[in-house]
């Protein structure tokens, strides 16, 4: 039973656990109440509908990624390509707010977006922000976009179990992408 944080945070955490374990189609207020120990009325107080709960989950998912990315960006002393390097690292789970659980939630949320098309706008806006930042990162904008799309493709392939690279190959690809963000590199 999740008992830490505000009721709203406990509800969101419980909903995420349910979605990761069983998929968004199994998410019910009854299940959330069971996991949190709150009443169904208590959950409805914070989220008037399942759509509202899923919307809050998507918003929190985006916020976690952007927060993790900003944290990684802040640790990089080299300004040229800083955002793109942080983007690669955050996408591959190197931020405190990303990682395996985040990836499983990301796969569940991404799959669920087809059932909640209005929520695509939240993710669309995040992608617009990320693309604009990549293009202004001091790299050739096309090169930076190629790096971003490559890491997104690797993430998608892994979270949807389409393909898993050998760990050594995965690390080599990540390192090559990072190298392409350094001032001395060329496309």
Backbone as JSON Lines, residues from 0, in Angstrom:
{"i":0,"aa":"X","n":[0.83,-1.18,0.0],"ca":[0.0,0.0,0.0],"c":[0.88,1.25,0.0]}
{"i":1,"aa":"X","n":[0.67,2.15,-0.97],"ca":[1.44,3.38,-1.06],"c":[0.91,4.38,-0.03]}
{"i":2,"aa":"X","n":[1.76,4.86,0.87],"ca":[1.32,5.76,1.95],"c":[2.11,7.06,2.03]}
{"i":3,"aa":"X","n":[3.09,7.3,1.17],"ca":[3.91,8.5,1.24],"c":[3.39,9.58,0.32]}
{"i":4,"aa":"X","n":[3.65,10.83,0.7],"ca":[3.3,11.96,-0.14],"c":[1.86,12.39,0.02]}
{"i":5,"aa":"X","n":[1.5,13.4,-0.75],"ca":[0.12,13.88,-0.72],"c":[-0.8,12.83,-1.31]}
{"i":6,"aa":"X","n":[-2.07,12.96,-1.01],"ca":[-3.04,12.0,-1.56],"c":[-2.97,11.99,-3.09]}
{"i":7,"aa":"X","n":[-2.85,13.16,-3.69],"ca":[-2.79,13.24,-5.15],"c":[-1.57,12.47,-5.68]}
{"i":8,"aa":"X","n":[-0.42,12.68,-5.05],"ca":[0.8,11.98,-5.48],"c":[0.67,10.47,-5.26]}
{"i":9,"aa":"X","n":[0.08,10.07,-4.15],"ca":[-0.12,8.65,-3.88],"c":[-1.04,8.03,-4.93]}
{"i":10,"aa":"X","n":[-2.07,8.76,-5.33],"ca":[-2.99,8.26,-6.35],"c":[-2.26,8.1,-7.68]}
{"i":11,"aa":"X","n":[-1.48,9.1,-8.05],"ca":[-0.73,9.03,-9.31],"c":[0.27,7.88,-9.29]}
{"i":12,"aa":"X","n":[0.97,7.72,-8.2],"ca":[1.95,6.64,-8.09],"c":[1.26,5.28,-8.18]}
{"i":13,"aa":"X","n":[0.15,5.13,-7.5],"ca":[-0.59,3.87,-7.56],"c":[-1.1,3.61,-8.97]}
{"i":14,"aa":"X","n":[-1.62,4.64,-9.62],"ca":[-2.12,4.48,-10.99],"c":[-0.99,4.07,-11.93]}
{"i":15,"aa":"X","n":[0.18,4.67,-11.75],"ca":[1.34,4.28,-12.56],"c":[1.71,2.83,-12.34]}
{"i":16,"aa":"X","n":[1.72,2.39,-11.09],"ca":[2.05,1.0,-10.79],"c":[1.07,0.05,-11.47]}
{"i":17,"aa":"X","n":[-0.2,0.38,-11.43],"ca":[-1.23,-0.46,-12.06],"c":[-1.03,-0.49,-13.58]}
{"i":18,"aa":"X","n":[-0.8,0.66,-14.17],"ca":[-0.62,0.75,-15.62],"c":[0.62,-0.01,-16.07]}
{"i":19,"aa":"X","n":[1.72,0.12,-15.32],"ca":[2.95,-0.59,-15.68],"c":[2.73,-2.1,-15.57]}
{"i":20,"aa":"X","n":[2.05,-2.52,-14.54],"ca":[1.86,-3.95,-14.3],"c":[0.84,-4.57,-15.26]}
{"i":21,"aa":"X","n":[-0.3,-3.89,-15.45],"ca":[-1.41,-4.53,-16.16],"c":[-1.94,-3.76,-17.37]}
{"i":22,"aa":"X","n":[-1.43,-2.57,-17.64],"ca":[-1.9,-1.78,-18.78],"c":[-2.98,-0.79,-18.38]}
{"i":23,"aa":"X","n":[-3.11,0.25,-19.19],"ca":[-4.04,1.33,-18.87],"c":[-5.49,0.87,-18.92]}
{"i":24,"aa":"X","n":[-5.8,-0.14,-19.71],"ca":[-7.19,-0.59,-19.81],"c":[-7.69,-1.18,-18.49]}
{"i":25,"aa":"X","n":[-6.77,-1.61,-17.62],"ca":[-7.16,-2.2,-16.34],"c":[-7.24,-1.17,-15.22]}
{"i":26,"aa":"X","n":[-6.89,0.08,-15.52],"ca":[-6.89,1.13,-14.5],"c":[-8.31,1.48,-14.1]}
{"i":27,"aa":"X","n":[-8.63,1.27,-12.84],"ca":[-9.95,1.65,-12.31],"c":[-9.74,2.37,-10.98]}
{"i":28,"aa":"X","n":[-10.72,3.16,-10.6],"ca":[-10.65,3.83,-9.31],"c":[-10.67,2.82,-8.17]}
{"i":29,"aa":"X","n":[-11.37,1.71,-8.36],"ca":[-11.39,0.67,-7.33],"c":[-9.99,0.12,-7.09]}
{"i":30,"aa":"X","n":[-9.24,-0.14,-8.17],"ca":[-7.87,-0.65,-8.02],"c":[-6.98,0.4,-7.35]}
{"i":31,"aa":"X","n":[-7.14,1.64,-7.76],"ca":[-6.33,2.71,-7.17],"c":[-6.65,2.83,-5.69]}
{"i":32,"aa":"X","n":[-7.93,2.74,-5.34],"ca":[-8.33,2.81,-3.93],"c":[-7.7,1.67,-3.13]}
{"i":33,"aa":"X","n":[-7.69,0.49,-3.73],"ca":[-7.11,-0.67,-3.05],"c":[-5.62,-0.47,-2.79]}
{"i":34,"aa":"X","n":[-4.9,0.05,-3.77],"ca":[-3.46,0.24,-3.64],"c":[-3.13,1.37,-2.67]}
{"i":35,"aa":"X","n":[-3.9,2.45,-2.71],"ca":[-3.58,3.62,-1.88],"c":[-4.16,3.54,-0.47]}
{"i":36,"aa":"X","n":[-5.21,2.77,-0.32],"ca":[-5.91,2.75,0.96],"c":[-6.88,3.92,1.11]}
{"i":37,"aa":"X","n":[-7.05,4.68,0.05],"ca":[-8.01,5.78,0.05],"c":[-9.37,5.27,-0.41]}
{"i":38,"aa":"X","n":[-10.41,6.02,-0.1],"ca":[-11.74,5.66,-0.6],"c":[-11.86,6.07,-2.06]}
{"i":39,"aa":"X","n":[-12.8,5.44,-2.74],"ca":[-13.05,5.81,-4.14],"c":[-13.47,7.29,-4.2]}
{"i":40,"aa":"X","n":[-14.25,7.74,-3.22],"ca":[-14.64,9.14,-3.15],"c":[-13.44,10.07,-2.99]}
{"i":41,"aa":"X","n":[-12.46,9.62,-2.21],"ca":[-11.24,10.4,-2.04],"c":[-10.47,10.54,-3.34]}
{"i":42,"aa":"X","n":[-10.5,9.49,-4.14],"ca":[-9.83,9.53,-5.44],"c":[-10.6,10.45,-6.38]}
{"i":43,"aa":"X","n":[-11.93,10.33,-6.37],"ca":[-12.76,11.18,-7.22],"c":[-12.63,12.66,-6.84]}
{"i":44,"aa":"X","n":[-12.32,12.94,-5.61],"ca":[-12.11,14.33,-5.17],"c":[-10.94,14.94,-5.95]}
{"i":45,"aa":"X","n":[-9.9,14.15,-6.18],"ca":[-8.7,14.63,-6.87],"c":[-8.8,14.49,-8.39]}
{"i":46,"aa":"X","n":[-9.48,13.46,-8.85],"ca":[-9.59,13.18,-10.28],"c":[-11.04,12.81,-10.59]}
{"i":47,"aa":"X","n":[-11.73,13.68,-11.31],"ca":[-13.16,13.49,-11.56],"c":[-13.47,12.33,-12.5]}
{"i":48,"aa":"X","n":[-12.45,11.89,-13.25],"ca":[-12.67,10.8,-14.21],"c":[-11.36,10.07,-14.46]}
{"i":49,"aa":"X","n":[-11.47,8.92,-15.09],"ca":[-10.28,8.17,-15.47],"c":[-9.46,9.0,-16.47]}
{"i":50,"aa":"X","n":[-10.14,9.7,-17.37],"ca":[-9.43,10.55,-18.33],"c":[-8.59,11.61,-17.61]}
{"i":51,"aa":"X","n":[-9.15,12.21,-16.56],"ca":[-8.41,13.21,-15.8],"c":[-7.19,12.6,-15.11]}
{"i":52,"aa":"X","n":[-7.34,11.39,-14.61],"ca":[-6.24,10.7,-13.97],"c":[-5.15,10.37,-14.98]}
{"i":53,"aa":"X","n":[-5.53,9.86,-16.13],"ca":[-4.55,9.53,-17.17],"c":[-3.86,10.8,-17.66]}
{"i":54,"aa":"X","n":[-4.61,11.88,-17.82],"ca":[-4.02,13.16,-18.22],"c":[-2.93,13.58,-17.22]}
{"i":55,"aa":"X","n":[-3.25,13.49,-15.94],"ca":[-2.27,13.86,-14.9],"c":[-1.05,12.94,-14.96]}
{"i":56,"aa":"X","n":[-1.25,11.67,-15.27],"ca":[-0.12,10.74,-15.41],"c":[0.78,11.15,-16.57]}
{"i":57,"aa":"X","n":[0.18,11.5,-17.7],"ca":[0.95,11.92,-18.88],"c":[1.71,13.21,-18.56]}
{"i":58,"aa":"X","n":[1.04,14.15,-17.92],"ca":[1.7,15.41,-17.55],"c":[2.86,15.16,-16.61]}
{"i":59,"aa":"X","n":[2.69,14.27,-15.64],"ca":[3.76,13.96,-14.7],"c":[4.91,13.24,-15.4]}
{"i":60,"aa":"X","n":[4.58,12.37,-16.34],"ca":[5.59,11.66,-17.12],"c":[6.46,12.66,-17.89]}
{"i":61,"aa":"X","n":[5.83,13.6,-18.57],"ca":[6.55,14.62,-19.33],"c":[7.39,15.48,-18.38]}
{"i":62,"aa":"X","n":[6.81,15.88,-17.26],"ca":[7.52,16.7,-16.28],"c":[8.76,15.99,-15.76]}
{"i":63,"aa":"X","n":[8.64,14.7,-15.46],"ca":[9.8,13.94,-14.97],"c":[10.92,13.91,-15.99]}
{"i":64,"aa":"X","n":[10.57,13.7,-17.25],"ca":[11.6,13.67,-18.28],"c":[12.28,15.02,-18.38]}
{"i":65,"aa":"X","n":[11.48,16.08,-18.45],"ca":[12.06,17.41,-18.62],"c":[12.9,17.83,-17.4]}
{"i":66,"aa":"X","n":[12.47,17.43,-16.22],"ca":[13.23,17.74,-15.0],"c":[14.54,16.96,-15.0]}
{"i":67,"aa":"X","n":[14.48,15.7,-15.33],"ca":[15.7,14.89,-15.39],"c":[16.67,15.4,-16.43]}
{"i":68,"aa":"X","n":[16.14,15.79,-17.58],"ca":[16.96,16.32,-18.65],"c":[17.64,17.62,-18.2]}
{"i":69,"aa":"X","n":[16.88,18.5,-17.56],"ca":[17.46,19.76,-17.08],"c":[18.56,19.51,-16.05]}
{"i":70,"aa":"X","n":[18.35,18.53,-15.19],"ca":[19.37,18.19,-14.21],"c":[20.66,17.72,-14.86]}
{"i":71,"aa":"X","n":[20.53,16.88,-15.87],"ca":[21.72,16.39,-16.58],"c":[22.39,17.52,-17.35]}
{"i":72,"aa":"X","n":[21.6,18.37,-17.94],"ca":[22.14,19.49,-18.71],"c":[22.96,20.41,-17.78]}
{"i":73,"aa":"X","n":[22.48,20.58,-16.56],"ca":[23.17,21.44,-15.6],"c":[24.5,20.92,-15.13]}
{"i":74,"aa":"X","n":[24.79,19.64,-15.35],"ca":[26.06,19.06,-14.9],"c":[27.13,19.06,-15.99]}
{"i":75,"aa":"X","n":[26.77,19.52,-17.19],"ca":[27.67,19.47,-18.34],"c":[28.34,20.84,-18.51]}
{"i":76,"aa":"X","n":[29.65,20.89,-18.37],"ca":[30.38,22.16,-18.44],"c":[30.55,22.67,-19.88]}
{"i":77,"aa":"X","n":[30.45,21.79,-20.86],"ca":[30.65,22.18,-22.27],"c":[29.31,22.63,-22.87]}
{"i":78,"aa":"X","n":[29.16,23.91,-23.2],"ca":[27.87,24.38,-23.71],"c":[27.5,23.85,-25.1]}
{"i":79,"aa":"X","n":[28.5,23.63,-25.96],"ca":[28.26,23.17,-27.32],"c":[27.7,21.74,-27.28]}
{"i":80,"aa":"X","n":[26.44,21.55,-27.63],"ca":[25.83,20.22,-27.65],"c":[25.32,19.74,-26.29]}
{"i":81,"aa":"X","n":[25.33,20.6,-25.29],"ca":[24.95,20.23,-23.92],"c":[23.54,19.64,-23.85]}
{"i":82,"aa":"X","n":[22.59,20.32,-24.45],"ca":[21.2,19.85,-24.38],"c":[21.07,18.49,-25.07]}
{"i":83,"aa":"X","n":[21.68,18.33,-26.21],"ca":[21.57,17.08,-26.96],"c":[22.2,15.93,-26.18]}
{"i":84,"aa":"X","n":[23.34,16.16,-25.54],"ca":[23.94,15.11,-24.71],"c":[23.01,14.75,-23.54]}
{"i":85,"aa":"X","n":[22.44,15.75,-22.91],"ca":[21.51,15.5,-21.8],"c":[20.29,14.74,-22.3]}
{"i":86,"aa":"X","n":[19.83,15.08,-23.5],"ca":[18.67,14.4,-24.07],"c":[18.97,12.91,-24.29]}
{"i":87,"aa":"X","n":[20.14,12.63,-24.82],"ca":[20.55,11.23,-25.02],"c":[20.59,10.51,-23.68]}
{"i":88,"aa":"X","n":[21.23,11.12,-22.7],"ca":[21.37,10.48,-21.39],"c":[20.02,10.28,-20.71]}
{"i":89,"aa":"X","n":[19.17,11.29,-20.73],"ca":[17.85,11.17,-20.08],"c":[17.0,10.11,-20.78]}
{"i":90,"aa":"X","n":[17.06,10.08,-22.09],"ca":[16.28,9.09,-22.84],"c":[16.73,7.68,-22.5]}
{"i":91,"aa":"X","n":[18.01,7.51,-22.27],"ca":[18.53,6.17,-21.96],"c":[18.54,5.88,-20.46]}
{"i":92,"aa":"X","n":[17.86,6.71,-19.67],"ca":[17.64,6.4,-18.26],"c":[18.71,6.87,-17.31]}
{"i":93,"aa":"X","n":[19.56,7.8,-17.73],"ca":[20.64,8.26,-16.85],"c":[20.22,9.35,-15.88]}
{"i":94,"aa":"X","n":[19.03,9.91,-16.04],"ca":[18.56,10.93,-15.1],"c":[17.93,10.24,-13.9]}
{"i":95,"aa":"X","n":[17.97,10.91,-12.75],"ca":[17.38,10.33,-11.54],"c":[15.89,10.05,-11.72]}
{"i":96,"aa":"X","n":[15.22,10.84,-12.56],"ca":[13.78,10.68,-12.74],"c":[13.42,9.73,-13.88]}
{"i":97,"aa":"X","n":[14.41,9.17,-14.57],"ca":[14.13,8.22,-15.64],"c":[14.77,6.89,-15.26]}
{"i":98,"aa":"X","n":[14.65,5.91,-16.11],"ca":[15.19,4.59,-15.83],"c":[14.18,3.51,-16.17]}
{"i":99,"aa":"X","n":[14.38,2.31,-15.63],"ca":[13.58,1.16,-16.02],"c":[12.09,1.34,-15.75]}
{"i":100,"aa":"X","n":[11.73,1.74,-14.54],"ca":[10.31,1.94,-14.2],"c":[9.71,3.03,-15.09]}
{"i":101,"aa":"X","n":[10.46,4.09,-15.3],"ca":[10.02,5.18,-16.16],"c":[9.8,4.67,-17.59]}
{"i":102,"aa":"X","n":[10.72,3.83,-18.08],"ca":[10.59,3.28,-19.42],"c":[9.35,2.41,-19.56]}
{"i":103,"aa":"X","n":[9.09,1.58,-18.55],"ca":[7.9,0.72,-18.61],"c":[6.63,1.58,-18.58]}
{"i":104,"aa":"X","n":[6.64,2.62,-17.77],"ca":[5.51,3.53,-17.74],"c":[5.39,4.25,-19.08]}
{"i":105,"aa":"X","n":[6.51,4.66,-19.64],"ca":[6.5,5.33,-20.95],"c":[5.9,4.46,-22.03]}
{"i":106,"aa":"X","n":[6.24,3.19,-22.03],"ca":[5.66,2.27,-23.01],"c":[4.16,2.16,-22.81]}
{"i":107,"aa":"X","n":[3.72,2.05,-21.57],"ca":[2.29,1.93,-21.28],"c":[1.55,3.2,-21.67]}
{"i":108,"aa":"X","n":[2.11,4.34,-21.33],"ca":[1.47,5.6,-21.66],"c":[1.45,5.82,-23.17]}
{"i":109,"aa":"X","n":[2.55,5.52,-23.83],"ca":[2.61,5.69,-25.28],"c":[1.56,4.81,-25.96]}
{"i":110,"aa":"X","n":[1.45,3.58,-25.51],"ca":[0.43,2.69,-26.07],"c":[-0.97,3.22,-25.78]}
{"i":111,"aa":"X","n":[-1.16,3.79,-24.61],"ca":[-2.48,4.29,-24.21],"c":[-2.89,5.54,-24.97]}
{"i":112,"aa":"X","n":[-1.94,6.27,-25.51],"ca":[-2.28,7.52,-26.18],"c":[-3.25,7.3,-27.34]}
{"i":113,"aa":"X","n":[-3.25,6.11,-27.91],"ca":[-4.21,5.84,-28.99],"c":[-5.64,5.83,-28.45]}
{"i":114,"aa":"X","n":[-5.82,5.51,-27.17],"ca":[-7.14,5.53,-26.55],"c":[-7.52,6.9,-26.02]}
{"i":115,"aa":"X","n":[-6.54,7.8,-25.92],"ca":[-6.76,9.15,-25.39],"c":[-6.11,10.15,-26.34]}
{"i":116,"aa":"X","n":[-6.65,10.27,-27.56],"ca":[-5.98,11.12,-28.56],"c":[-5.79,12.57,-28.14]}
{"i":117,"aa":"X","n":[-6.66,13.1,-27.27],"ca":[-6.49,14.48,-26.83],"c":[-5.23,14.66,-26.01]}
{"i":118,"aa":"X","n":[-4.73,13.58,-25.42],"ca":[-3.51,13.66,-24.63],"c":[-2.26,13.71,-25.5]}
{"i":119,"aa":"X","n":[-2.4,13.35,-26.76],"ca":[-1.26,13.44,-27.67],"c":[-0.71,14.87,-27.72]}
{"i":120,"aa":"X","n":[-1.56,15.85,-27.5],"ca":[-1.12,17.24,-27.57],"c":[-0.07,17.54,-26.5]}
{"i":121,"aa":"X","n":[-0.19,16.95,-25.33],"ca":[0.8,17.15,-24.26],"c":[2.16,16.65,-24.72]}
{"i":122,"aa":"X","n":[2.18,15.47,-25.3],"ca":[3.44,14.88,-25.78],"c":[3.93,15.64,-27.01]}
{"i":123,"aa":"X","n":[3.0,16.05,-27.86],"ca":[3.38,16.83,-29.04],"c":[4.08,18.12,-28.64]}
{"i":124,"aa":"X","n":[3.53,18.82,-27.64],"ca":[4.14,20.07,-27.18],"c":[5.52,19.83,-26.57]}
{"i":125,"aa":"X","n":[5.67,18.72,-25.84],"ca":[6.99,18.39,-25.29],"c":[7.98,18.17,-26.43]}
{"i":126,"aa":"X","n":[7.56,17.47,-27.46],"ca":[8.45,17.21,-28.59],"c":[8.82,18.5,-29.33]}
{"i":127,"aa":"X","n":[7.89,19.42,-29.43],"ca":[8.2,20.72,-30.04],"c":[9.27,21.44,-29.22]}
{"i":128,"aa":"X","n":[9.11,21.44,-27.9],"ca":[10.11,22.09,-27.02],"c":[11.47,21.42,-27.16]}
{"i":129,"aa":"X","n":[11.48,20.1,-27.14],"ca":[12.76,19.38,-27.23],"c":[13.43,19.61,-28.58]}
{"i":130,"aa":"X","n":[12.65,19.57,-29.66],"ca":[13.23,19.78,-30.98],"c":[13.79,21.18,-31.11]}
{"i":131,"aa":"X","n":[13.07,22.17,-30.6],"ca":[13.57,23.55,-30.66],"c":[14.89,23.67,-29.9]}
{"i":132,"aa":"X","n":[14.97,23.03,-28.74],"ca":[16.2,23.09,-27.94],"c":[17.35,22.38,-28.64]}
{"i":133,"aa":"X","n":[17.08,21.25,-29.27],"ca":[18.12,20.51,-30.0],"c":[18.64,21.37,-31.15]}
{"i":134,"aa":"X","n":[17.75,22.04,-31.83],"ca":[18.16,22.86,-32.98],"c":[18.97,24.09,-32.57]}
{"i":135,"aa":"X","n":[18.82,24.54,-31.32],"ca":[19.54,25.73,-30.84],"c":[20.73,25.34,-29.96]}
{"i":136,"aa":"X","n":[21.19,24.13,-30.05],"ca":[22.18,23.6,-29.12],"c":[23.63,23.84,-29.53]}
{"i":137,"aa":"X","n":[23.84,24.61,-30.59],"ca":[25.2,24.88,-31.03],"c":[25.74,23.84,-32.0]}
{"i":138,"aa":"X","n":[24.95,22.85,-32.31],"ca":[25.32,21.84,-33.29],"c":[24.64,22.17,-34.62]}
{"i":139,"aa":"X","n":[25.07,21.52,-35.68],"ca":[24.31,21.6,-36.91],"c":[22.91,21.06,-36.59]}
{"i":140,"aa":"X","n":[21.85,21.8,-36.87],"ca":[20.5,21.36,-36.5],"c":[20.1,20.0,-37.09]}
{"i":141,"aa":"X","n":[20.58,19.71,-38.28],"ca":[20.26,18.41,-38.89],"c":[20.98,17.3,-38.13]}
{"i":142,"aa":"X","n":[22.25,17.52,-37.84],"ca":[23.03,16.53,-37.08],"c":[22.39,16.29,-35.71]}
{"i":143,"aa":"X","n":[22.02,17.35,-35.02],"ca":[21.4,17.23,-33.71],"c":[20.07,16.48,-33.8]}
{"i":144,"aa":"X","n":[19.32,16.73,-34.85],"ca":[18.04,16.03,-35.04],"c":[18.26,14.56,-35.33]}
{"i":145,"aa":"X","n":[19.27,14.24,-36.1],"ca":[19.6,12.83,-36.37],"c":[19.94,12.12,-35.07]}
{"i":146,"aa":"X","n":[20.72,12.76,-34.21],"ca":[21.09,12.18,-32.92],"c":[19.83,11.96,-32.08]}
{"i":147,"aa":"X","n":[18.98,12.96,-32.03],"ca":[17.74,12.84,-31.24],"c":[16.87,11.71,-31.77]}
{"i":148,"aa":"X","n":[16.68,11.64,-33.07],"ca":[15.82,10.59,-33.64],"c":[16.44,9.21,-33.45]}
{"i":149,"aa":"X","n":[17.75,9.11,-33.52],"ca":[18.41,7.81,-33.31],"c":[18.17,7.32,-31.88]}
{"i":150,"aa":"X","n":[18.32,8.2,-30.91],"ca":[18.15,7.77,-29.51],"c":[16.69,7.49,-29.22]}
{"i":151,"aa":"X","n":[15.78,8.26,-29.8],"ca":[14.35,7.99,-29.65],"c":[14.0,6.61,-30.24]}
{"i":152,"aa":"X","n":[14.56,6.33,-31.4],"ca":[14.31,5.03,-32.03],"c":[14.82,3.88,-31.19]}
{"i":153,"aa":"X","n":[16.01,4.04,-30.61],"ca":[16.56,2.99,-29.76],"c":[15.66,2.79,-28.54]}
{"i":154,"aa":"X","n":[15.21,3.9,-27.93],"ca":[14.34,3.81,-26.76],"c":[13.03,3.11,-27.11]}
{"i":155,"aa":"X","n":[12.42,3.53,-28.22],"ca":[11.15,2.91,-28.63],"c":[11.32,1.43,-28.9]}
{"i":156,"aa":"X","n":[12.37,1.07,-29.61],"ca":[12.6,-0.35,-29.92],"c":[12.74,-1.18,-28.64]}
{"i":157,"aa":"X","n":[13.4,-0.62,-27.65],"ca":[13.59,-1.34,-26.4],"c":[12.31,-1.42,-25.57]}
{"i":158,"aa":"X","n":[11.62,-0.3,-25.39],"ca":[10.45,-0.33,-24.51],"c":[9.3,-1.13,-25.1]}
{"i":159,"aa":"X","n":[9.26,-1.24,-26.42],"ca":[8.21,-2.05,-27.04],"c":[8.7,-3.44,-27.41]}
{"i":160,"aa":"X","n":[9.89,-3.81,-26.92],"ca":[10.47,-5.13,-27.14],"c":[10.55,-5.52,-28.62]}
{"i":161,"aa":"X","n":[10.81,-4.52,-29.46],"ca":[11.0,-4.78,-30.87],"c":[12.42,-5.25,-31.11]}
{"i":162,"aa":"X","n":[13.37,-4.64,-30.38],"ca":[14.77,-4.99,-30.54],"c":[15.54,-4.53,-29.31]}
{"i":163,"aa":"X","n":[16.44,-5.38,-28.87],"ca":[17.37,-5.03,-27.8],"c":[18.77,-5.28,-28.33]}
{"i":164,"aa":"X","n":[19.55,-4.22,-28.39],"ca":[20.93,-4.38,-28.82],"c":[21.73,-5.1,-27.74]}
{"i":165,"aa":"X","n":[22.76,-5.77,-28.16],"ca":[23.73,-6.31,-27.22],"c":[24.22,-5.13,-26.39]}
{"i":166,"aa":"X","n":[24.37,-5.3,-25.06],"ca":[24.77,-4.16,-24.22],"c":[26.02,-3.43,-24.7]}
{"i":167,"aa":"X","n":[27.01,-4.16,-25.2],"ca":[28.23,-3.51,-25.69],"c":[27.93,-2.66,-26.94]}
{"i":168,"aa":"X","n":[27.1,-3.17,-27.82],"ca":[26.73,-2.42,-29.02],"c":[25.9,-1.2,-28.64]}
{"i":169,"aa":"X","n":[24.97,-1.37,-27.71],"ca":[24.14,-0.25,-27.26],"c":[25.03,0.86,-26.71]}
{"i":170,"aa":"X","n":[25.96,0.51,-25.85],"ca":[26.87,1.5,-25.27],"c":[27.72,2.16,-26.34]}
{"i":171,"aa":"X","n":[28.18,1.38,-27.32],"ca":[28.98,1.95,-28.4],"c":[28.17,2.94,-29.23]}
{"i":172,"aa":"X","n":[26.91,2.63,-29.48],"ca":[26.05,3.55,-30.23],"c":[25.84,4.84,-29.44]}
{"i":173,"aa":"X","n":[25.55,4.7,-28.15],"ca":[25.36,5.89,-27.31],"c":[26.62,6.74,-27.3]}
{"i":174,"aa":"X","n":[27.76,6.1,-27.12],"ca":[29.03,6.84,-27.11],"c":[29.28,7.55,-28.44]}
{"i":175,"aa":"X","n":[28.95,6.88,-29.54],"ca":[29.14,7.5,-30.86],"c":[28.23,8.72,-31.01]}
{"i":176,"aa":"X","n":[27.0,8.59,-30.56],"ca":[26.07,9.72,-30.63],"c":[26.58,10.88,-29.78]}
{"i":177,"aa":"X","n":[27.06,10.58,-28.59],"ca":[27.6,11.62,-27.7],"c":[28.83,12.27,-28.35]}
{"i":178,"aa":"X","n":[29.7,11.46,-28.95],"ca":[30.89,11.99,-29.62],"c":[30.5,12.99,-30.7]}
{"i":179,"aa":"X","n":[29.39,12.72,-31.37],"ca":[28.94,13.6,-32.45],"c":[28.44,14.95,-31.93]}
{"i":180,"aa":"X","n":[28.31,15.07,-30.6],"ca":[27.88,16.36,-30.02],"c":[29.06,17.2,-29.54]}
{"i":181,"aa":"X","n":[30.24,16.66,-29.63],"ca":[31.44,17.37,-29.15],"c":[31.99,18.29,-30.23]}
{"i":182,"aa":"X","n":[32.58,19.42,-29.85],"ca":[33.07,20.39,-30.83],"c":[34.04,19.82,-31.86]}
{"i":183,"aa":"X","n":[34.88,18.87,-31.5],"ca":[35.88,18.34,-32.43],"c":[35.3,17.33,-33.41]}
{"i":184,"aa":"X","n":[34.05,16.9,-33.2],"ca":[33.49,15.87,-34.08],"c":[32.95,16.47,-35.35]}
{"i":185,"aa":"X","n":[32.84,15.62,-36.35],"ca":[32.23,16.03,-37.61],"c":[31.27,14.93,-38.06]}
{"i":186,"aa":"X","n":[30.24,15.28,-38.81],"ca":[29.22,14.29,-39.21],"c":[29.74,13.15,-40.01]}
